[in-house]
PDB file of C-alpha atoms in Angstrom:
ATOM      1  CA  MET A   1     -13.666 -26.668 -64.806  1.00 70.00           C
ATOM      2  CA  LEU A   2     -15.773 -24.218 -62.786  1.00 77.00           C
ATOM      3  CA  LEU A   3     -17.061 -25.512 -59.464  1.00 83.00           C
ATOM      4  CA  ASP A   4     -20.749 -25.035 -60.354  1.00 81.00           C
ATOM      5  CA  THR A   5     -20.217 -26.908 -63.635  1.00 79.00           C
ATOM      6  CA  TRP A   6     -18.495 -29.754 -61.829  1.00 87.00           C
ATOM      7  CA  LEU A   7     -21.263 -29.942 -59.213  1.00 86.00           C
ATOM      8  CA  LEU A   8     -23.855 -30.186 -61.978  1.00 80.00           C
ATOM      9  CA  TYR A   9     -21.802 -32.938 -63.616  1.00 83.00           C
ATOM     10  CA  LEU A  10     -21.506 -34.712 -60.243  1.00 86.00           C
ATOM     11  CA  VAL A  11     -25.288 -34.735 -59.791  1.00 82.00           C
ATOM     12  CA  ALA A  12     -25.747 -36.051 -63.345  1.00 78.00           C
ATOM     13  CA  CYS A  13     -23.190 -38.826 -62.693  1.00 81.00           C
ATOM     14  CA  ILE A  14     -24.985 -39.876 -59.519  1.00 81.00           C
ATOM     15  CA  GLY A  15     -28.284 -40.068 -61.393  1.00 75.00           C
ATOM     16  CA  LEU A  16     -26.694 -42.065 -64.214  1.00 73.00           C
ATOM     17  CA  SER A  17     -25.014 -44.501 -61.809  1.00 78.00           C
ATOM     18  CA  LEU A  18     -28.262 -45.106 -59.919  1.00 75.00           C
ATOM     19  CA  SER A  19     -30.165 -45.938 -63.108  1.00 70.00           C
ATOM     20  CA  PRO A  20     -30.375 -49.692 -63.893  1.00 67.00           C
ATOM     21  CA  GLY A  21     -27.745 -51.025 -66.268  1.00 76.00           C
ATOM     22  CA  PRO A  22     -25.686 -54.128 -67.121  1.00 81.00           C
ATOM     23  CA  ASN A  23     -22.769 -53.235 -64.835  1.00 84.00           C
ATOM     24  CA  GLY A  24     -24.981 -52.587 -61.816  1.00 84.00           C
ATOM     25  CA  LEU A  25     -26.782 -55.873 -62.432  1.00 83.00           C
ATOM     26  CA  LEU A  26     -23.450 -57.657 -62.805  1.00 87.00           C
ATOM     27  CA  ALA A  27     -22.244 -56.208 -59.482  1.00 88.00           C
ATOM     28  CA  LEU A  28     -25.480 -57.415 -57.886  1.00 84.00           C
ATOM     29  CA  THR A  29     -25.170 -60.997 -59.137  1.00 84.00           C
ATOM     30  CA  HIS A  30     -21.428 -61.250 -58.513  1.00 86.00           C
ATOM     31  CA  GLY A  31     -21.871 -59.836 -55.021  1.00 86.00           C
ATOM     32  CA  ALA A  32     -24.351 -62.604 -54.263  1.00 80.00           C
ATOM     33  CA  LEU A  33     -22.399 -65.376 -55.986  1.00 81.00           C
ATOM     34  CA  HIS A  34     -18.808 -64.496 -55.077  1.00 82.00           C
ATOM     35  CA  GLY A  35     -18.985 -62.052 -52.161  1.00 82.00           C
ATOM     36  CA  SER A  36     -18.486 -58.291 -52.062  1.00 82.00           C
ATOM     37  CA  ARG A  37     -14.692 -58.481 -51.753  1.00 88.00           C
ATOM     38  CA  LYS A  38     -14.177 -60.587 -54.873  1.00 89.00           C
ATOM     39  CA  THR A  39     -16.704 -58.457 -56.780  1.00 90.00           C
ATOM     40  CA  LEU A  40     -14.177 -55.614 -56.524  1.00 93.00           C
ATOM     41  CA  PHE A  41     -12.502 -57.231 -59.544  1.00 94.00           C
ATOM     42  CA  THR A  42     -15.786 -56.902 -61.472  1.00 93.00           C
ATOM     43  CA  ILE A  43     -16.164 -53.279 -60.412  1.00 94.00           C
ATOM     44  CA  ALA A  44     -12.548 -52.499 -61.364  1.00 95.00           C
ATOM     45  CA  GLY A  45     -13.141 -54.017 -64.793  1.00 93.00           C
ATOM     46  CA  GLY A  46     -16.237 -51.901 -65.319  1.00 92.00           C
ATOM     47  CA  ALA A  47     -14.300 -48.798 -64.234  1.00 93.00           C
ATOM     48  CA  THR A  48     -11.586 -49.589 -66.784  1.00 95.00           C
ATOM     49  CA  GLY A  49     -14.209 -49.921 -69.511  1.00 93.00           C
ATOM     50  CA  PHE A  50     -15.851 -46.619 -68.588  1.00 91.00           C
ATOM     51  CA  ILE A  51     -12.482 -44.826 -68.611  1.00 93.00           C
ATOM     52  CA  LEU A  52     -11.822 -46.182 -72.109  1.00 92.00           C
ATOM     53  CA  ILE A  53     -15.283 -45.128 -73.287  1.00 89.00           C
ATOM     54  CA  ILE A  54     -14.903 -41.582 -71.939  1.00 88.00           C
ATOM     55  CA  ALA A  55     -11.467 -41.313 -73.562  1.00 88.00           C
ATOM     56  CA  LEU A  56     -12.828 -42.556 -76.894  1.00 83.00           C
ATOM     57  CA  CYS A  57     -15.745 -40.133 -76.770  1.00 80.00           C
ATOM     58  CA  LEU A  58     -13.484 -37.172 -76.025  1.00 77.00           C
ATOM     59  CA  PHE A  59     -11.386 -38.072 -79.043  1.00 72.00           C
ATOM     60  CA  GLY A  60     -14.317 -38.319 -81.417  1.00 70.00           C
ATOM     61  CA  ILE A  61     -15.189 -42.024 -81.591  1.00 59.00           C
ATOM     62  CA  GLY A  62     -18.723 -41.222 -80.444  1.00 53.00           C
ATOM     63  CA  ALA A  63     -19.167 -38.919 -83.456  1.00 59.00           C
ATOM     64  CA  LEU A  64     -17.841 -41.676 -85.737  1.00 60.00           C
ATOM     65  CA  LEU A  65     -20.382 -44.154 -84.398  1.00 58.00           C
ATOM     66  CA  LYS A  66     -23.177 -41.627 -84.909  1.00 58.00           C
ATOM     67  CA  SER A  67     -22.198 -41.082 -88.530  1.00 64.00           C
ATOM     68  CA  SER A  68     -21.384 -44.699 -89.413  1.00 66.00           C
ATOM     69  CA  VAL A  69     -24.430 -46.951 -89.428  1.00 67.00           C
ATOM     70  CA  ILE A  70     -22.318 -50.012 -90.234  1.00 74.00           C
ATOM     71  CA  TRP A  71     -19.953 -49.638 -87.265  1.00 68.00           C
ATOM     72  CA  LEU A  72     -22.813 -48.866 -84.911  1.00 63.00           C
ATOM     73  CA  THR A  73     -24.743 -51.920 -86.118  1.00 73.00           C
ATOM     74  CA  VAL A  74     -21.700 -54.176 -85.694  1.00 73.00           C
ATOM     75  CA  LEU A  75     -21.098 -52.871 -82.173  1.00 67.00           C
ATOM     76  CA  LYS A  76     -24.761 -53.346 -81.278  1.00 70.00           C
ATOM     77  CA  TRP A  77     -24.738 -56.994 -82.372  1.00 81.00           C
ATOM     78  CA  VAL A  78     -21.414 -57.742 -80.664  1.00 75.00           C
ATOM     79  CA  GLY A  79     -22.590 -56.093 -77.445  1.00 67.00           C
ATOM     80  CA  GLY A  80     -25.955 -57.832 -77.588  1.00 74.00           C
ATOM     81  CA  ALA A  81     -24.367 -61.241 -78.204  1.00 81.00           C
ATOM     82  CA  TYR A  82     -22.030 -60.786 -75.242  1.00 72.00           C
ATOM     83  CA  LEU A  83     -24.869 -59.845 -72.892  1.00 71.00           C
ATOM     84  CA  VAL A  84     -26.887 -62.876 -74.044  1.00 82.00           C
ATOM     85  CA  TRP A  85     -23.870 -65.128 -73.420  1.00 79.00           C
ATOM     86  CA  LEU A  86     -23.362 -63.552 -70.001  1.00 71.00           C
ATOM     87  CA  GLY A  87     -27.040 -64.077 -69.178  1.00 76.00           C
ATOM     88  CA  ILE A  88     -26.793 -67.762 -70.098  1.00 83.00           C
ATOM     89  CA  GLN A  89     -23.761 -68.152 -67.821  1.00 74.00           C
ATOM     90  CA  LEU A  90     -25.655 -66.542 -64.941  1.00 70.00           C
ATOM     91  CA  TRP A  91     -28.719 -68.715 -65.643  1.00 75.00           C
ATOM     92  CA  ARG A  92     -26.580 -71.840 -65.367  1.00 74.00           C
ATOM     93  CA  SER A  93     -24.754 -70.718 -62.199  1.00 67.00           C
ATOM     94  CA  PRO A  94     -25.123 -72.925 -59.090  1.00 64.00           C
ATOM     95  CA  PRO A  95     -27.878 -71.838 -56.677  1.00 61.00           C
ATOM     96  CA  ILE A  96     -26.866 -69.343 -54.004  1.00 55.00           C
ATOM     97  CA  THR A  97     -26.194 -70.819 -50.574  1.00 52.00           C
ATOM     98  CA  GLY A  98     -25.945 -69.145 -47.195  1.00 49.00           C
ATOM     99  CA  GLU A  99     -22.161 -69.191 -47.282  1.00 51.00           C
ATOM    100  CA  ILE A 100     -19.641 -68.614 -50.039  1.00 48.00           C
ATOM    101  CA  ASP A 101     -18.012 -71.898 -51.002  1.00 46.00           C
ATOM    102  CA  VAL A 102     -15.152 -72.885 -53.285  1.00 43.00           C
ATOM    103  CA  THR A 103     -17.438 -74.270 -55.996  1.00 45.00           C
ATOM    104  CA  THR A 104     -19.560 -71.140 -56.244  1.00 49.00           C
ATOM    105  CA  SER A 105     -16.655 -68.693 -56.069  1.00 52.00           C
ATOM    106  CA  ARG A 106     -13.994 -70.490 -58.079  1.00 62.00           C
ATOM    107  CA  ALA A 107     -13.961 -67.819 -60.793  1.00 68.00           C
ATOM    108  CA  SER A 108     -10.608 -66.037 -60.878  1.00 81.00           C
ATOM    109  CA  GLY A 109     -10.250 -62.331 -60.258  1.00 86.00           C
ATOM    110  CA  TRP A 110      -9.109 -61.887 -63.861  1.00 89.00           C
ATOM    111  CA  HIS A 111     -12.262 -63.626 -65.100  1.00 89.00           C
ATOM    112  CA  LEU A 112     -14.487 -61.279 -63.091  1.00 92.00           C
ATOM    113  CA  TYR A 113     -12.425 -58.255 -64.153  1.00 93.00           C
ATOM    114  CA  ARG A 114     -12.780 -59.232 -67.807  1.00 91.00           C
ATOM    115  CA  GLN A 115     -16.551 -59.640 -67.472  1.00 89.00           C
ATOM    116  CA  GLY A 116     -16.869 -56.196 -65.891  1.00 91.00           C
ATOM    117  CA  THR A 117     -14.757 -54.585 -68.618  1.00 92.00           C
ATOM    118  CA  LEU A 118     -16.576 -56.248 -71.508  1.00 89.00           C
ATOM    119  CA  SER A 119     -19.977 -55.462 -69.974  1.00 86.00           C
ATOM    120  CA  SER A 120     -19.235 -51.740 -70.148  1.00 87.00           C
ATOM    121  CA  ILE A 121     -17.317 -51.413 -73.414  1.00 87.00           C
ATOM    122  CA  THR A 122     -19.687 -53.587 -75.472  1.00 79.00           C
ATOM    123  CA  ASN A 123     -22.695 -51.399 -74.683  1.00 73.00           C
ATOM    124  CA  PRO A 124     -23.123 -48.928 -77.599  1.00 68.00           C
ATOM    125  CA  LYS A 125     -25.755 -46.995 -75.650  1.00 65.00           C
ATOM    126  CA  VAL A 126     -23.024 -45.975 -73.197  1.00 73.00           C
ATOM    127  CA  LEU A 127     -20.810 -44.726 -76.039  1.00 74.00           C
ATOM    128  CA  LEU A 128     -23.635 -42.749 -77.600  1.00 69.00           C
ATOM    129  CA  PHE A 129     -24.728 -41.362 -74.239  1.00 70.00           C
ATOM    130  CA  PHE A 130     -21.282 -40.093 -73.306  1.00 77.00           C
ATOM    131  CA  SER A 131     -20.655 -38.681 -76.776  1.00 72.00           C
ATOM    132  CA  ALA A 132     -23.766 -36.513 -76.283  1.00 66.00           C
ATOM    133  CA  PHE A 133     -23.388 -36.034 -72.509  1.00 70.00           C
ATOM    134  CA  LEU A 134     -19.738 -35.023 -72.106  1.00 74.00           C
ATOM    135  CA  PRO A 135     -19.684 -32.063 -74.546  1.00 71.00           C
ATOM    136  CA  GLN A 136     -22.127 -30.250 -72.259  1.00 71.00           C
ATOM    137  CA  PHE A 137     -19.361 -29.998 -69.648  1.00 75.00           C
ATOM    138  CA  ILE A 138     -16.251 -29.522 -71.783  1.00 74.00           C
ATOM    139  CA  ASP A 139     -14.530 -26.147 -72.070  1.00 74.00           C
ATOM    140  CA  PRO A 140     -12.967 -26.081 -75.570  1.00 67.00           C
ATOM    141  CA  GLN A 141     -10.516 -23.397 -74.394  1.00 73.00           C
ATOM    142  CA  GLY A 142      -9.216 -25.513 -71.504  1.00 75.00           C
ATOM    143  CA  SER A 143      -6.858 -28.473 -71.332  1.00 79.00           C
ATOM    144  CA  LEU A 144      -8.612 -31.515 -72.768  1.00 78.00           C
ATOM    145  CA  ILE A 145      -6.348 -33.913 -70.885  1.00 84.00           C
ATOM    146  CA  LEU A 146      -7.000 -32.230 -67.538  1.00 87.00           C
ATOM    147  CA  GLN A 147     -10.733 -32.221 -68.195  1.00 84.00           C
ATOM    148  CA  PHE A 148     -10.566 -35.905 -69.117  1.00 87.00           C
ATOM    149  CA  PHE A 149      -9.079 -36.755 -65.724  1.00 91.00           C
ATOM    150  CA  VAL A 150     -11.719 -34.680 -63.928  1.00 91.00           C
ATOM    151  CA  LEU A 151     -14.670 -36.037 -65.932  1.00 88.00           C
ATOM    152  CA  ALA A 152     -13.525 -39.660 -66.014  1.00 91.00           C
ATOM    153  CA  GLY A 153     -12.333 -39.630 -62.408  1.00 93.00           C
ATOM    154  CA  THR A 154     -15.612 -38.210 -61.117  1.00 93.00           C
ATOM    155  CA  PHE A 155     -17.846 -40.645 -62.981  1.00 91.00           C
ATOM    156  CA  VAL A 156     -15.723 -43.713 -62.233  1.00 93.00           C
ATOM    157  CA  ALA A 157     -15.518 -42.837 -58.527  1.00 94.00           C
ATOM    158  CA  ILE A 158     -19.317 -42.497 -58.286  1.00 92.00           C
ATOM    159  CA  GLU A 159     -19.888 -45.674 -60.307  1.00 91.00           C
ATOM    160  CA  CYS A 160     -17.484 -47.687 -58.132  1.00 93.00           C
ATOM    161  CA  ILE A 161     -19.144 -46.471 -54.935  1.00 94.00           C
ATOM    162  CA  VAL A 162     -22.640 -47.317 -56.203  1.00 91.00           C
ATOM    163  CA  GLU A 163     -21.633 -50.745 -57.534  1.00 91.00           C
ATOM    164  CA  GLY A 164     -19.727 -51.454 -54.325  1.00 92.00           C
ATOM    165  CA  LEU A 165     -22.832 -50.693 -52.260  1.00 92.00           C
ATOM    166  CA  ILE A 166     -24.932 -52.910 -54.550  1.00 88.00           C
ATOM    167  CA  ALA A 167     -22.457 -55.805 -54.244  1.00 88.00           C
ATOM    168  CA  ASN A 168     -22.260 -55.397 -50.471  1.00 89.00           C
ATOM    169  CA  MET A 169     -26.059 -55.385 -50.211  1.00 85.00           C
ATOM    170  CA  ALA A 170     -26.308 -58.544 -52.322  1.00 80.00           C
ATOM    171  CA  ASN A 171     -23.692 -60.245 -50.161  1.00 76.00           C
ATOM    172  CA  ARG A 172     -25.580 -59.330 -46.968  1.00 77.00           C
ATOM    173  CA  ILE A 173     -28.853 -60.821 -48.188  1.00 71.00           C
ATOM    174  CA  ARG A 174     -27.311 -64.118 -49.337  1.00 68.00           C
ATOM    175  CA  HIS A 175     -29.155 -65.975 -46.576  1.00 67.00           C
ATOM    176  CA  TRP A 176     -32.445 -64.660 -47.929  1.00 65.00           C
ATOM    177  CA  LEU A 177     -31.485 -65.382 -51.536  1.00 61.00           C
ATOM    178  CA  LYS A 178     -30.715 -69.024 -50.767  1.00 62.00           C
ATOM    179  CA  HIS A 179     -34.443 -69.589 -50.149  1.00 62.00           C
ATOM    180  CA  VAL A 180     -35.246 -68.743 -53.769  1.00 61.00           C
ATOM    181  CA  GLY A 181     -32.722 -71.285 -55.075  1.00 60.00           C
ATOM    182  CA  ARG A 182     -31.864 -70.773 -58.728  1.00 64.00           C
ATOM    183  CA  GLY A 183     -34.645 -68.221 -59.102  1.00 70.00           C
ATOM    184  CA  PHE A 184     -32.305 -65.280 -58.452  1.00 65.00           C
ATOM    185  CA  ASN A 185     -29.717 -66.514 -60.963  1.00 67.00           C
ATOM    186  CA  ARG A 186     -32.352 -67.170 -63.606  1.00 75.00           C
ATOM    187  CA  THR A 187     -34.052 -63.820 -63.068  1.00 76.00           C
ATOM    188  CA  CYS A 188     -30.776 -61.902 -63.447  1.00 68.00           C
ATOM    189  CA  GLY A 189     -29.677 -64.120 -66.329  1.00 74.00           C
ATOM    190  CA  GLY A 190     -33.029 -63.620 -68.050  1.00 80.00           C
ATOM    191  CA  ILE A 191     -32.695 -59.844 -67.715  1.00 74.00           C
ATOM    192  CA  PHE A 192     -29.244 -59.962 -69.329  1.00 67.00           C
ATOM    193  CA  VAL A 193     -30.577 -62.113 -72.189  1.00 81.00           C
ATOM    194  CA  ALA A 194     -33.526 -59.744 -72.696  1.00 80.00           C
ATOM    195  CA  ILE A 195     -31.249 -56.682 -72.753  1.00 71.00           C
ATOM    196  CA  GLY A 196     -28.843 -58.407 -75.130  1.00 73.00           C
ATOM    197  CA  ALA A 197     -31.627 -59.497 -77.466  1.00 79.00           C
ATOM    198  CA  ALA A 198     -33.257 -56.054 -77.493  1.00 75.00           C
ATOM    199  CA  LEU A 199     -30.049 -54.044 -77.864  1.00 65.00           C
ATOM    200  CA  PRO A 200     -29.386 -54.728 -81.594  1.00 70.00           C
ATOM    201  CA  LEU A 201     -33.052 -54.171 -82.458  1.00 72.00           C
ATOM    202  CA  ARG A 202     -33.291 -50.672 -81.018  1.00 60.00           C
ATOM    203  CA  ALA A 203     -33.171 -47.827 -83.490  1.00 51.00           C
TER     204      ALA A 203
END
């Protein structure tokens, strides 16, 4: 990949990572509920999901979803249902306190990793976006595998940095968040439910 092409892709990845989305919101809530260190499991799960999505798009799954209304509809409903379920879990989470305690942060690393992975791979908008976004930067004459590592590695690195900063920020303002009680959990949970409910209904 030419340097100027990669730099353009890098700028696009930064813009995409800074835009609001389920994984960023999940990093925010987990950072506040479990601490920035434990949220690394969530971020790693999201990174795994994004790597899988980029791989699938490069091998044509994105084109299949565009052409198959049935598969796209199924994926939309599955993704929407998962986000609604995740929102309900966040809504019911214990209120944030000034310090991280065992009750609040008893979720295992595997549990957080799984939530991060499912949050990214069950979002059909991400699949459709990458299936349209990645071809702009692919050289059909070059090695597809090498380009996959460059494209996936760049995006995942940027996404992990952004989500890490979000989680760290949420962890630092825990003492402020404790004054709003369950309001923070219910706001974030409500956003997840709204996204999940709207996702299958979008054209």
